[in-house]
Coordinates of C-alpha atoms in Angstrom, one line a residue:
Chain A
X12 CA -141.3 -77.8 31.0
X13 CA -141.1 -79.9 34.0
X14 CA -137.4 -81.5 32.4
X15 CA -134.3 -81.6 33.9
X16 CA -130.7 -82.0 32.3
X17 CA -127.7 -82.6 34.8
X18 CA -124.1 -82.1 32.8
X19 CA -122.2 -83.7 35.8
X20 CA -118.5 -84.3 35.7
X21 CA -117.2 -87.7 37.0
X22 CA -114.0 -86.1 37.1
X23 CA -110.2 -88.4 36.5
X24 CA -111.7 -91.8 37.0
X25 CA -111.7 -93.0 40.3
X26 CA -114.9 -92.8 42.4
X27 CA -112.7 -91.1 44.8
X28 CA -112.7 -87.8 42.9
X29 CA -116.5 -87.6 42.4
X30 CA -117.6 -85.0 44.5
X31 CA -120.8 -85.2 46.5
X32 CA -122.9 -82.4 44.5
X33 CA -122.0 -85.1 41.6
X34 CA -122.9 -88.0 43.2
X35 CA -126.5 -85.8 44.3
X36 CA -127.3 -85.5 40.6
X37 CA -126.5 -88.7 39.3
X38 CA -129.2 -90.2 42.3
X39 CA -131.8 -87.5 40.9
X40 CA -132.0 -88.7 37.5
X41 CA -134.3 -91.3 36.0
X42 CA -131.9 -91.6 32.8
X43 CA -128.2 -91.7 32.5
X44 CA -127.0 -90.7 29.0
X45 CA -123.0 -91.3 28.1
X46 CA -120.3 -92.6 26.2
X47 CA -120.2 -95.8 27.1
X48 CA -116.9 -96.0 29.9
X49 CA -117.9 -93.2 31.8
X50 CA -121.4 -94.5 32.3
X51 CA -119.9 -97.9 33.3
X52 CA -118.3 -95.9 36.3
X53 CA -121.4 -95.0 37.7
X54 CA -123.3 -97.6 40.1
X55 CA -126.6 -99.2 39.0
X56 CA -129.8 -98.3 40.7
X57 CA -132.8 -99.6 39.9
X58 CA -135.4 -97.6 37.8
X59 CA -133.0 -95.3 36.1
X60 CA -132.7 -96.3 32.5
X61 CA -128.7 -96.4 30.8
X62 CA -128.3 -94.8 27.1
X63 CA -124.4 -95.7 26.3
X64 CA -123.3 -94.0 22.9
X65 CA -119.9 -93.7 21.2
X66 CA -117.0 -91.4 22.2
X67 CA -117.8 -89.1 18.8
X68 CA -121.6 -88.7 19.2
X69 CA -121.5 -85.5 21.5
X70 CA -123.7 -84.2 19.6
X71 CA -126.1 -87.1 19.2
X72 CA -125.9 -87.4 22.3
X73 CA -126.5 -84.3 23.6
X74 CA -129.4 -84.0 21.5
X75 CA -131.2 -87.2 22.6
X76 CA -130.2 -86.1 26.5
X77 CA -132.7 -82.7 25.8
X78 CA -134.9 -84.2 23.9
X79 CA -135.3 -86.7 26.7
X80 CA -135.4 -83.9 29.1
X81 CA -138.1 -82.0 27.1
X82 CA -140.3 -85.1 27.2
X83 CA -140.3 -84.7 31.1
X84 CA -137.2 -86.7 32.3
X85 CA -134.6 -86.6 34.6
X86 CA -131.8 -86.9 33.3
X87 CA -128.3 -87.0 33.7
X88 CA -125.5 -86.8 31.0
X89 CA -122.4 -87.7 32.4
X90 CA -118.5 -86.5 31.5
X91 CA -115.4 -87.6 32.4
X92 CA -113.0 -84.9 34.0
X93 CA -115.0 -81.5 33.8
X94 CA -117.8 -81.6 31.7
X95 CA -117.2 -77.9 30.8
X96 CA -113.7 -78.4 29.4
X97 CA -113.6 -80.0 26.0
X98 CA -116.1 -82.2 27.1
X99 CA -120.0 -82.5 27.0
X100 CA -121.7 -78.9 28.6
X101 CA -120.4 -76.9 25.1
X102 CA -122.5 -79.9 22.9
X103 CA -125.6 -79.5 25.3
X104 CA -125.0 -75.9 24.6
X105 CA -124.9 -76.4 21.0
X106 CA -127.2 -78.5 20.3
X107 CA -129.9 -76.7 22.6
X108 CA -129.2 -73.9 20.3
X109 CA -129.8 -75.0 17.3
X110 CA -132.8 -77.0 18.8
X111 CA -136.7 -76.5 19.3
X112 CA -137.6 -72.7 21.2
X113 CA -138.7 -74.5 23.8
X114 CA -135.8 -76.6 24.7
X115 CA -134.5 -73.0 26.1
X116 CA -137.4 -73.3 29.2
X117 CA -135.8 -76.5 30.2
X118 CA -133.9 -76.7 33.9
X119 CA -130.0 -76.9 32.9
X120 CA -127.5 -77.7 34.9
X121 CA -123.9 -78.3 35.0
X122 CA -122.3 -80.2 37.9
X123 CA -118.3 -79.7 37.6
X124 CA -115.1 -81.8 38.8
X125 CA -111.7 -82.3 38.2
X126 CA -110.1 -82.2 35.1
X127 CA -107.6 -83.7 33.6
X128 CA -105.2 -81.4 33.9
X129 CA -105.4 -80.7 37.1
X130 CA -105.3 -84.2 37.8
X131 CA -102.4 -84.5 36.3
X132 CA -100.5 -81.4 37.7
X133 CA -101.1 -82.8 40.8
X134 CA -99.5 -85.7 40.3
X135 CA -95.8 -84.2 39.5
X136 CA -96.1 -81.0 41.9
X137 CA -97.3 -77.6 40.4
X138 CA -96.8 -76.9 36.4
X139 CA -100.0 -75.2 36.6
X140 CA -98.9 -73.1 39.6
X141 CA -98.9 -69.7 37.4
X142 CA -100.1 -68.8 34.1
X143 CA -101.5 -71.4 31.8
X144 CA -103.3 -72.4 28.3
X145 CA -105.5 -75.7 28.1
X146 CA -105.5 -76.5 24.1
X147 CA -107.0 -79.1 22.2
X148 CA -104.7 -80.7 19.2
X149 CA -108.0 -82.3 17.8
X150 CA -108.5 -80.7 14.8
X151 CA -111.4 -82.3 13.9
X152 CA -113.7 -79.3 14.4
X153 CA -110.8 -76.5 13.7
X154 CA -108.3 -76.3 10.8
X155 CA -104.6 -77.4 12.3
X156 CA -103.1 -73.9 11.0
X157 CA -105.0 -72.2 14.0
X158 CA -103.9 -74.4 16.4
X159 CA -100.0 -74.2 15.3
X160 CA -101.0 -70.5 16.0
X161 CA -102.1 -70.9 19.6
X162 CA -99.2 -72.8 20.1
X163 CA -96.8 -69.9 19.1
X164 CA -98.8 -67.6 21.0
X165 CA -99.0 -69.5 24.3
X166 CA -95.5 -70.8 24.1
X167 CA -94.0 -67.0 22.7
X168 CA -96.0 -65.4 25.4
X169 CA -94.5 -67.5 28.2
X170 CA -97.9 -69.4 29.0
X171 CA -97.1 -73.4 30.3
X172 CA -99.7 -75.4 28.1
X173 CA -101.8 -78.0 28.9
X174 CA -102.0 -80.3 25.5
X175 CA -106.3 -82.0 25.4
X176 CA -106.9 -85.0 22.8
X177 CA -102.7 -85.2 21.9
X178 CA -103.3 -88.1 19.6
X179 CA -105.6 -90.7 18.6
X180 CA -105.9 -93.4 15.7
X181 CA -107.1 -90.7 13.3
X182 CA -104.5 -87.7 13.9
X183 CA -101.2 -89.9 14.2
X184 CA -99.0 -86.7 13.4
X185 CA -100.2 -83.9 15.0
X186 CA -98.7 -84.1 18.7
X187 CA -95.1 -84.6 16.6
X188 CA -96.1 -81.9 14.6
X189 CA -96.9 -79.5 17.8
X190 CA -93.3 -80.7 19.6
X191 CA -91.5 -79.7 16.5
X192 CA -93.6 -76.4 16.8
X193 CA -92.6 -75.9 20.2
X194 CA -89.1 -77.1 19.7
X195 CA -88.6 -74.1 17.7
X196 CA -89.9 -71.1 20.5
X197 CA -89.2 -73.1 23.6
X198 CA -85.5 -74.5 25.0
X199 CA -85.0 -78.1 24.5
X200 CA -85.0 -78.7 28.4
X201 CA -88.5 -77.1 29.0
X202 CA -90.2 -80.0 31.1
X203 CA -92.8 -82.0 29.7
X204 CA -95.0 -84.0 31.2
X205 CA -97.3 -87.2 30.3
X206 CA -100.3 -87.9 32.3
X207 CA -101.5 -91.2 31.3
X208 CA -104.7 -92.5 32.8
X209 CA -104.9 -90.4 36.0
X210 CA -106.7 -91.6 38.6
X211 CA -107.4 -94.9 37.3
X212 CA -105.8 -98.5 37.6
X213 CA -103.2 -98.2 34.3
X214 CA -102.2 -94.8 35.1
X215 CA -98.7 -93.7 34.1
X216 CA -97.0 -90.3 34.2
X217 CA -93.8 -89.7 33.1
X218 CA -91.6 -86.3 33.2
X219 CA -89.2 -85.6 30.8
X220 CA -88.0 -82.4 28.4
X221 CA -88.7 -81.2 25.0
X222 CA -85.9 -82.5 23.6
X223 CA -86.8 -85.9 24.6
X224 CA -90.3 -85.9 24.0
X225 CA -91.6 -88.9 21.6
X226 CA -95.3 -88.3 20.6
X227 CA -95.5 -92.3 20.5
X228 CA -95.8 -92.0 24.0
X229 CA -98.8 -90.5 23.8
X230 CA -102.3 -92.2 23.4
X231 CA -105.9 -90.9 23.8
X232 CA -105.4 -91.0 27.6
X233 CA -102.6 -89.1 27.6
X234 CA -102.7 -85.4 29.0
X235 CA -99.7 -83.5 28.7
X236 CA -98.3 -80.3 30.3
X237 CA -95.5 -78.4 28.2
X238 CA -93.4 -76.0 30.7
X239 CA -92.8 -72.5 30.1
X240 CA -89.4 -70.3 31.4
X241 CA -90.4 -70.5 34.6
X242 CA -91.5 -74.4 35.4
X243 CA -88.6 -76.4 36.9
X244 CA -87.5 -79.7 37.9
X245 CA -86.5 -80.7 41.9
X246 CA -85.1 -84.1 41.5
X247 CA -85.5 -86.3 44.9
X248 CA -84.1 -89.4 45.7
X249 CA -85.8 -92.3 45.4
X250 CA -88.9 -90.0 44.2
X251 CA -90.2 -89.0 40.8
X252 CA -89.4 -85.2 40.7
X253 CA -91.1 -82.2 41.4
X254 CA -92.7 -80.4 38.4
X255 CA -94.0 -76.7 39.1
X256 CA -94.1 -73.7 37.6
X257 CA -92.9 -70.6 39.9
X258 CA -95.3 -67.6 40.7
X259 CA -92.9 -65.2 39.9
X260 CA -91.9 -64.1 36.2
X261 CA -89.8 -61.9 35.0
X262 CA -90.6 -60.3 31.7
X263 CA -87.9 -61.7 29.8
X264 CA -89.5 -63.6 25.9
X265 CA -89.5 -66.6 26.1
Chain B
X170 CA -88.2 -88.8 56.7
X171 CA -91.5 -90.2 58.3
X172 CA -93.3 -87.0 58.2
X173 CA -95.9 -86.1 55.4
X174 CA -97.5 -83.2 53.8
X175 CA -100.9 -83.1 51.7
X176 CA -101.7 -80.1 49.9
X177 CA -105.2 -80.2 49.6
X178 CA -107.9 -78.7 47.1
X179 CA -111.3 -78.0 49.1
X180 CA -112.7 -77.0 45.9
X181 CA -115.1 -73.7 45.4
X182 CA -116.3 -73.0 49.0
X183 CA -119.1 -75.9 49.8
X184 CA -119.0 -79.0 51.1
X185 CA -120.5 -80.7 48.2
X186 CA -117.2 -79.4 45.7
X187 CA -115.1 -81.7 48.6
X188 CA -113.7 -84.8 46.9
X189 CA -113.8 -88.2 49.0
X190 CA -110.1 -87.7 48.3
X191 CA -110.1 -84.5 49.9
X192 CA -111.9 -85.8 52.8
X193 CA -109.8 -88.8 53.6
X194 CA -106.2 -86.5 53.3
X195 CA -107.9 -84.7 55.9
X196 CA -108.8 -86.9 58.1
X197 CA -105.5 -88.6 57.9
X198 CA -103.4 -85.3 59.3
X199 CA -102.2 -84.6 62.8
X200 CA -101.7 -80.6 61.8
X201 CA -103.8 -78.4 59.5
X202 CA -102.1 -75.5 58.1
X203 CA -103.6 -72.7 55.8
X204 CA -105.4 -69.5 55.5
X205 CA -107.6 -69.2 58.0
X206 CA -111.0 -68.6 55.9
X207 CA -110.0 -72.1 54.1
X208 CA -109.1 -73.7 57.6
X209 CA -112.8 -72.5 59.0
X210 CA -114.3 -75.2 55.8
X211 CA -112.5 -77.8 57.8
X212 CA -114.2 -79.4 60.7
X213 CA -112.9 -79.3 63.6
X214 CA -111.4 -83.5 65.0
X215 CA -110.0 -83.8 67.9
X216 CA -106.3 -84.4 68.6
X217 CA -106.1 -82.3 65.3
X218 CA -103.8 -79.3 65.8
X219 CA -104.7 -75.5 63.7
X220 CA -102.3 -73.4 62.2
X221 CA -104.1 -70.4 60.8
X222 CA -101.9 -67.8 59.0
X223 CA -102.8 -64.6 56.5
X224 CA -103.4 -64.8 53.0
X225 CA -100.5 -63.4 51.7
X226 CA -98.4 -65.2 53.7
X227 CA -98.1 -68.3 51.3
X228 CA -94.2 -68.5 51.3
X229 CA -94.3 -68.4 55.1
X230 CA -96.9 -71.0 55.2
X231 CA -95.2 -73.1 52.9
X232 CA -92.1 -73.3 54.9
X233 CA -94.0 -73.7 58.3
X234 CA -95.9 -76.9 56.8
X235 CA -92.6 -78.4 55.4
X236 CA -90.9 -78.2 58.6
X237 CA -93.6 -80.1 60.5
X238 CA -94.1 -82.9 58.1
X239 CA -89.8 -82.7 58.4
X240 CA -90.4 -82.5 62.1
X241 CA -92.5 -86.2 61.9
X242 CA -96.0 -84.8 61.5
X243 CA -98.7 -85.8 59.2
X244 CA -99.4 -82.3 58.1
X245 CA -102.7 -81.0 55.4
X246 CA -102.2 -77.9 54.0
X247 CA -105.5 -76.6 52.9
X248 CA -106.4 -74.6 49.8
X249 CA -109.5 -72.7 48.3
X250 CA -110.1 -74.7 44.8
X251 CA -106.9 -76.7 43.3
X252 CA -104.1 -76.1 45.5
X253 CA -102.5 -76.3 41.7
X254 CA -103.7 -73.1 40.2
X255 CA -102.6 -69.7 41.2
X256 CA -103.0 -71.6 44.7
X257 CA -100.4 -73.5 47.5
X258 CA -98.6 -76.2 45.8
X259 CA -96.6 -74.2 43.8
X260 CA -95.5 -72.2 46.4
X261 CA -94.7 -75.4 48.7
X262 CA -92.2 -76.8 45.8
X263 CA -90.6 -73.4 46.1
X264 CA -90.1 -73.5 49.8
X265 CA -89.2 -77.6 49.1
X266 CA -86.4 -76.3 46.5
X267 CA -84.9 -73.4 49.0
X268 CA -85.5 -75.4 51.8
X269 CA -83.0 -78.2 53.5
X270 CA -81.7 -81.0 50.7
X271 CA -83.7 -83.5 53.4
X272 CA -87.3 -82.3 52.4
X273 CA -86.8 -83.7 49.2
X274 CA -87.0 -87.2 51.3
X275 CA -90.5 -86.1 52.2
X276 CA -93.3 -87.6 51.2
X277 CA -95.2 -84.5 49.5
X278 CA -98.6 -85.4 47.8
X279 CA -101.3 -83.1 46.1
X280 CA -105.1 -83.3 46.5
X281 CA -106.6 -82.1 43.3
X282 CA -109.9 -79.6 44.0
X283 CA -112.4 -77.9 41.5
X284 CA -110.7 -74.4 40.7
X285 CA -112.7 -71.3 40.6
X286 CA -113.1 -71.6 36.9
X287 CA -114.7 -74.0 36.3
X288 CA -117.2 -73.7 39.3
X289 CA -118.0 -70.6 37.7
X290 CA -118.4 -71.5 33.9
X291 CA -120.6 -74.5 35.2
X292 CA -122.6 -71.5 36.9
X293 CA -123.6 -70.2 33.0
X294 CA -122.9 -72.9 30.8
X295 CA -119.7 -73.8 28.9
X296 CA -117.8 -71.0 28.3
X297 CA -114.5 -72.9 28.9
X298 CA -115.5 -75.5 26.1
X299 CA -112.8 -74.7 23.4
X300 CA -109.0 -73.3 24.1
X301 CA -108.7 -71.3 26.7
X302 CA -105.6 -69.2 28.6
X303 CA -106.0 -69.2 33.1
X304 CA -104.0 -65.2 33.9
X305 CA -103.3 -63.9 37.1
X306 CA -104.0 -60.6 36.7
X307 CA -101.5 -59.4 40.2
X308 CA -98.4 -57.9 39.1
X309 CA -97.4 -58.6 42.8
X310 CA -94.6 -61.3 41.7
X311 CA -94.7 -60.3 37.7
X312 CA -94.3 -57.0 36.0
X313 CA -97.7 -55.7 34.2
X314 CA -96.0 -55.9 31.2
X315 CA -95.8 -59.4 30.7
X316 CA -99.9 -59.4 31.8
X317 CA -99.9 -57.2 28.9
X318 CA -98.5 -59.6 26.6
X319 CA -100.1 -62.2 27.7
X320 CA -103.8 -61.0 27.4
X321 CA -102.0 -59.8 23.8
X322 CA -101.1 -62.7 22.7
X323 CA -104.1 -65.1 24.4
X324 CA -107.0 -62.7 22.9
X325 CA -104.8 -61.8 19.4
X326 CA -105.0 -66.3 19.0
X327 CA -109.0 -66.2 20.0
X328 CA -108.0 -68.5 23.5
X329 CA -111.2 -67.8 25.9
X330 CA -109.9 -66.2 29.2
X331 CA -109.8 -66.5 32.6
X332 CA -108.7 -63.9 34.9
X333 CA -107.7 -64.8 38.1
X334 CA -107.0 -62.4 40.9
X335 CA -108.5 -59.7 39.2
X336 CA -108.9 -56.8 42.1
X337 CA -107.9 -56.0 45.3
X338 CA -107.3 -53.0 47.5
X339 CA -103.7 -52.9 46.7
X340 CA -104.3 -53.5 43.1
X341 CA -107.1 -51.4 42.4
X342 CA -106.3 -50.1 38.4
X343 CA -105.2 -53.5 37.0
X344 CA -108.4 -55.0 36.0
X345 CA -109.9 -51.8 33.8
X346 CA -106.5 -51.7 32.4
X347 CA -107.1 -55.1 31.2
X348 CA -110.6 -54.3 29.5
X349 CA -109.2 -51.7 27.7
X350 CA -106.3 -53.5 26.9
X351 CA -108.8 -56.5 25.1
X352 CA -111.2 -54.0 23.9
X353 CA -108.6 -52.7 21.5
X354 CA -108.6 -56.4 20.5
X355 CA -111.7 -58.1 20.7
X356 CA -115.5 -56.9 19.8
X357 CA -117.5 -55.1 22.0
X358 CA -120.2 -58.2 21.9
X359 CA -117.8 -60.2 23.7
X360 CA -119.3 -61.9 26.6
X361 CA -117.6 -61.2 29.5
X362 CA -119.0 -63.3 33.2
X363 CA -117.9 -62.4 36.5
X364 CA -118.8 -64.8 39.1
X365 CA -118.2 -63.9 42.4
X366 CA -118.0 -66.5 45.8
X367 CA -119.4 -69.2 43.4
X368 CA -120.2 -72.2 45.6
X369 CA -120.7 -69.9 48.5
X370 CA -123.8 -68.4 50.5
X371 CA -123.2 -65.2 49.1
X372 CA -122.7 -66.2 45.3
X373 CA -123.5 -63.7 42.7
X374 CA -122.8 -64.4 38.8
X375 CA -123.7 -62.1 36.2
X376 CA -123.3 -62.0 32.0
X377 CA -121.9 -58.6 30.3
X378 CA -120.5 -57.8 27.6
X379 CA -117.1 -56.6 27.1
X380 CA -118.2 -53.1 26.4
X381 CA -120.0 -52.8 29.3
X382 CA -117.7 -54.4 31.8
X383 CA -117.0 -52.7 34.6
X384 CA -114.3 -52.9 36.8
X385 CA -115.6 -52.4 39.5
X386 CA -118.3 -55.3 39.7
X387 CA -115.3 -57.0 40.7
X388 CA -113.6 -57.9 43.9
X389 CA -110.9 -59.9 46.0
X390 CA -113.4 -62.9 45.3
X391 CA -114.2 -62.6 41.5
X392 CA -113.0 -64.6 38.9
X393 CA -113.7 -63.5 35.5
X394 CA -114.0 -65.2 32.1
X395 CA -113.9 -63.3 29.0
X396 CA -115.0 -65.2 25.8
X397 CA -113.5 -65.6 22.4
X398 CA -114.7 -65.4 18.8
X399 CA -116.4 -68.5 19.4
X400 CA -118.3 -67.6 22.7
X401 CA -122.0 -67.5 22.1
X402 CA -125.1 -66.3 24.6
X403 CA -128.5 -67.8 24.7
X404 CA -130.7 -65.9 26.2
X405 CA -133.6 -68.4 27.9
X406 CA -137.2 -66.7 29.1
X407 CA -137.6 -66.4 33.0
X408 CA -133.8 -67.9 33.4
X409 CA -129.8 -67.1 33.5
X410 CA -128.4 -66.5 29.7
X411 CA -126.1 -69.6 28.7
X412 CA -122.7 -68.5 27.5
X413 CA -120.5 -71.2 25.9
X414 CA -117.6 -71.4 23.3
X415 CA -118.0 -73.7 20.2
X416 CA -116.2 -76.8 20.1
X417 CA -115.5 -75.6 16.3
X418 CA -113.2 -72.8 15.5
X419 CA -112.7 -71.0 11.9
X420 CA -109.0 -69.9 11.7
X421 CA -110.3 -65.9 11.1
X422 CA -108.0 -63.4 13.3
X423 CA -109.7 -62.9 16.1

């Protein structure tokens, strides 16, 4: 098959975190399939057809990016963040799986960049700096029981967690559910951050502690990074504080 | 405080991980500190100065860079991947923290970058597409114990994982401790990838299964991912197997 699929991530928003291997994919492609804003970041050139879809096709639109691929195209299927991190490259996967043999001949590639978290880590200092979970409260696609039992395990086990898809019109209660969760295993001044919008015009982060937390302060932009033991707080003056989290642990529980 | 310090993510090893973020915090220093490998990615400017130091020197190198941006300079302290993960920034708000109560005046800014992990689950798919746990596996500045409980409690809660730091010549045991350690947990099936220098002439990525992992594929420049319940392996005629984790999850012990 003479096909191409590009998963390329755009990475936080602005154009200046697209990296160059991105920006070489994206000028390959004759077609450009992707929810709808993240396409809109990417500059028109002429001959390369636009497929926009909704945020909760991936797999719609995963399957119309191969099959446009099988047919002989070029095309890319664009991501925000990192396409390989809750994000488009596991619903190519998928749905190339489930799909015709011959969709498994086809040239796949995934083109990585920035996610969110990092973006966001970056932002207040280090709270990725040492041992970390990235978790997704969606659970559209897994029952909420397993991920009440990630978060005991991460949080017991002393891991900082990065929180993916914290709220959204259709799961109002589950990032209040997951502080009350954490409430319980962690100390109520375990630093929290909120990483709204990173990288882009509206962005917004905000520090604070599990005891102050309010999941209303959340939306579907948000990102947020949950502290372990070992993440601390360097206030500065006249400067938002430092978040990081230190690369030495001792083996005290959490 | 006039002076500044960027700690800057150059992403996997090539030029075309760089962000145009990346780029312009470089081009804005008077001084480049880091280890020298990283510094060679840099080109050399003019009028530029070089501070090249050791790799494990990254206390050392933290305080050096602080006290030139305290000293007036516009100083870039370079990083392999995101200075945020296992990497420089968190050992720059240590040095900030112990340091002299003006540094917290400084203006201190970090340069997201592509970290190892994902570079190298874009190299075979999505294998970072659901939950997932990032592990230093060095019990340099931790005691194995708590690695123990970690890779406990991240494989017993079916999180994909990510080992980091998985070899070197002073740690030469810790990685085969840490397959037996999840093969008393997880199937034998279990894909396992080590990618090795990914982004990098001398790249080399490779699919196993936990089973047949073996420790000593590994080295100082490996990064590992070890799949879940939910990690699955096509196998494709003529190319690379894809390995990627399900964006759904049952809520089975893993």
């Amino acid at each position: 098959m003479s096909g191409r699929l590009a998963v390329i991530g755009l990475g936080p928003g602005d154009a200046r975190y697209v990296t160059p291997d991105a920006l070489a994919a994206l000028a390959a492609a004759d077609a450009l399939y992707g929810y709808g804003p993240y396409l809109d970041r990417v500059p028109a050139r002429e001959g390369q057809s636009r497929h926009a879809s909704d945020n909760r096709q991936e797999g719609a639109r995963a399957t119309a990016a191969l099959r446009a691929a099988a047919a002989g195209a070029s095309v890319a299927l664009v991501s925000g963040g990192d396409p390989g991190v809750f994000a488009m490259a596991a619903a190519v996967c998928e749905a190339l799986a489930a799909g015709p043999p011959d969709w498994r001949s086809l040239d796949v590639t995934i083109v990585p960049g920035v996610t969110a978290m990092l973006a966001v880590a970056a932002r207040v200092g280090a709270p990725l700096g040492h041992d970390f979970c990235a978790l997704s409260l969606s659970d559209n696609l897994k029952p909420w029981e397993l991920i009440e039992r990630r978060l005991d395990a991460a949080a017991g086990a002393g891991f900082v967690i990065a929180l993916y898809n914290p709220i959204s019109r259709a799961r109002p209660w589950q990032l209040g559910r997951a502080f009350e969760r954490l409430r319980s295993l962690l100390p109520p001044t375990t630093p929290v951050v909120f990483g709204r919008a990173v990288g882009r015009a509206d962005e917004r982060v905000t520090v604070t502690t599990l005891a102050a937390a309010d999941p209303n302060a959340a939306d579907m932009a948000t990102l947020l990074i949950v502290g372990s033991g070992e993440t601390h707080v360097i206030e500065r003056p006249g400067r938002t504080p430092l978040v990081y989290t230190s690369r030495s642990a001792q083996g005290t529980s959490a």
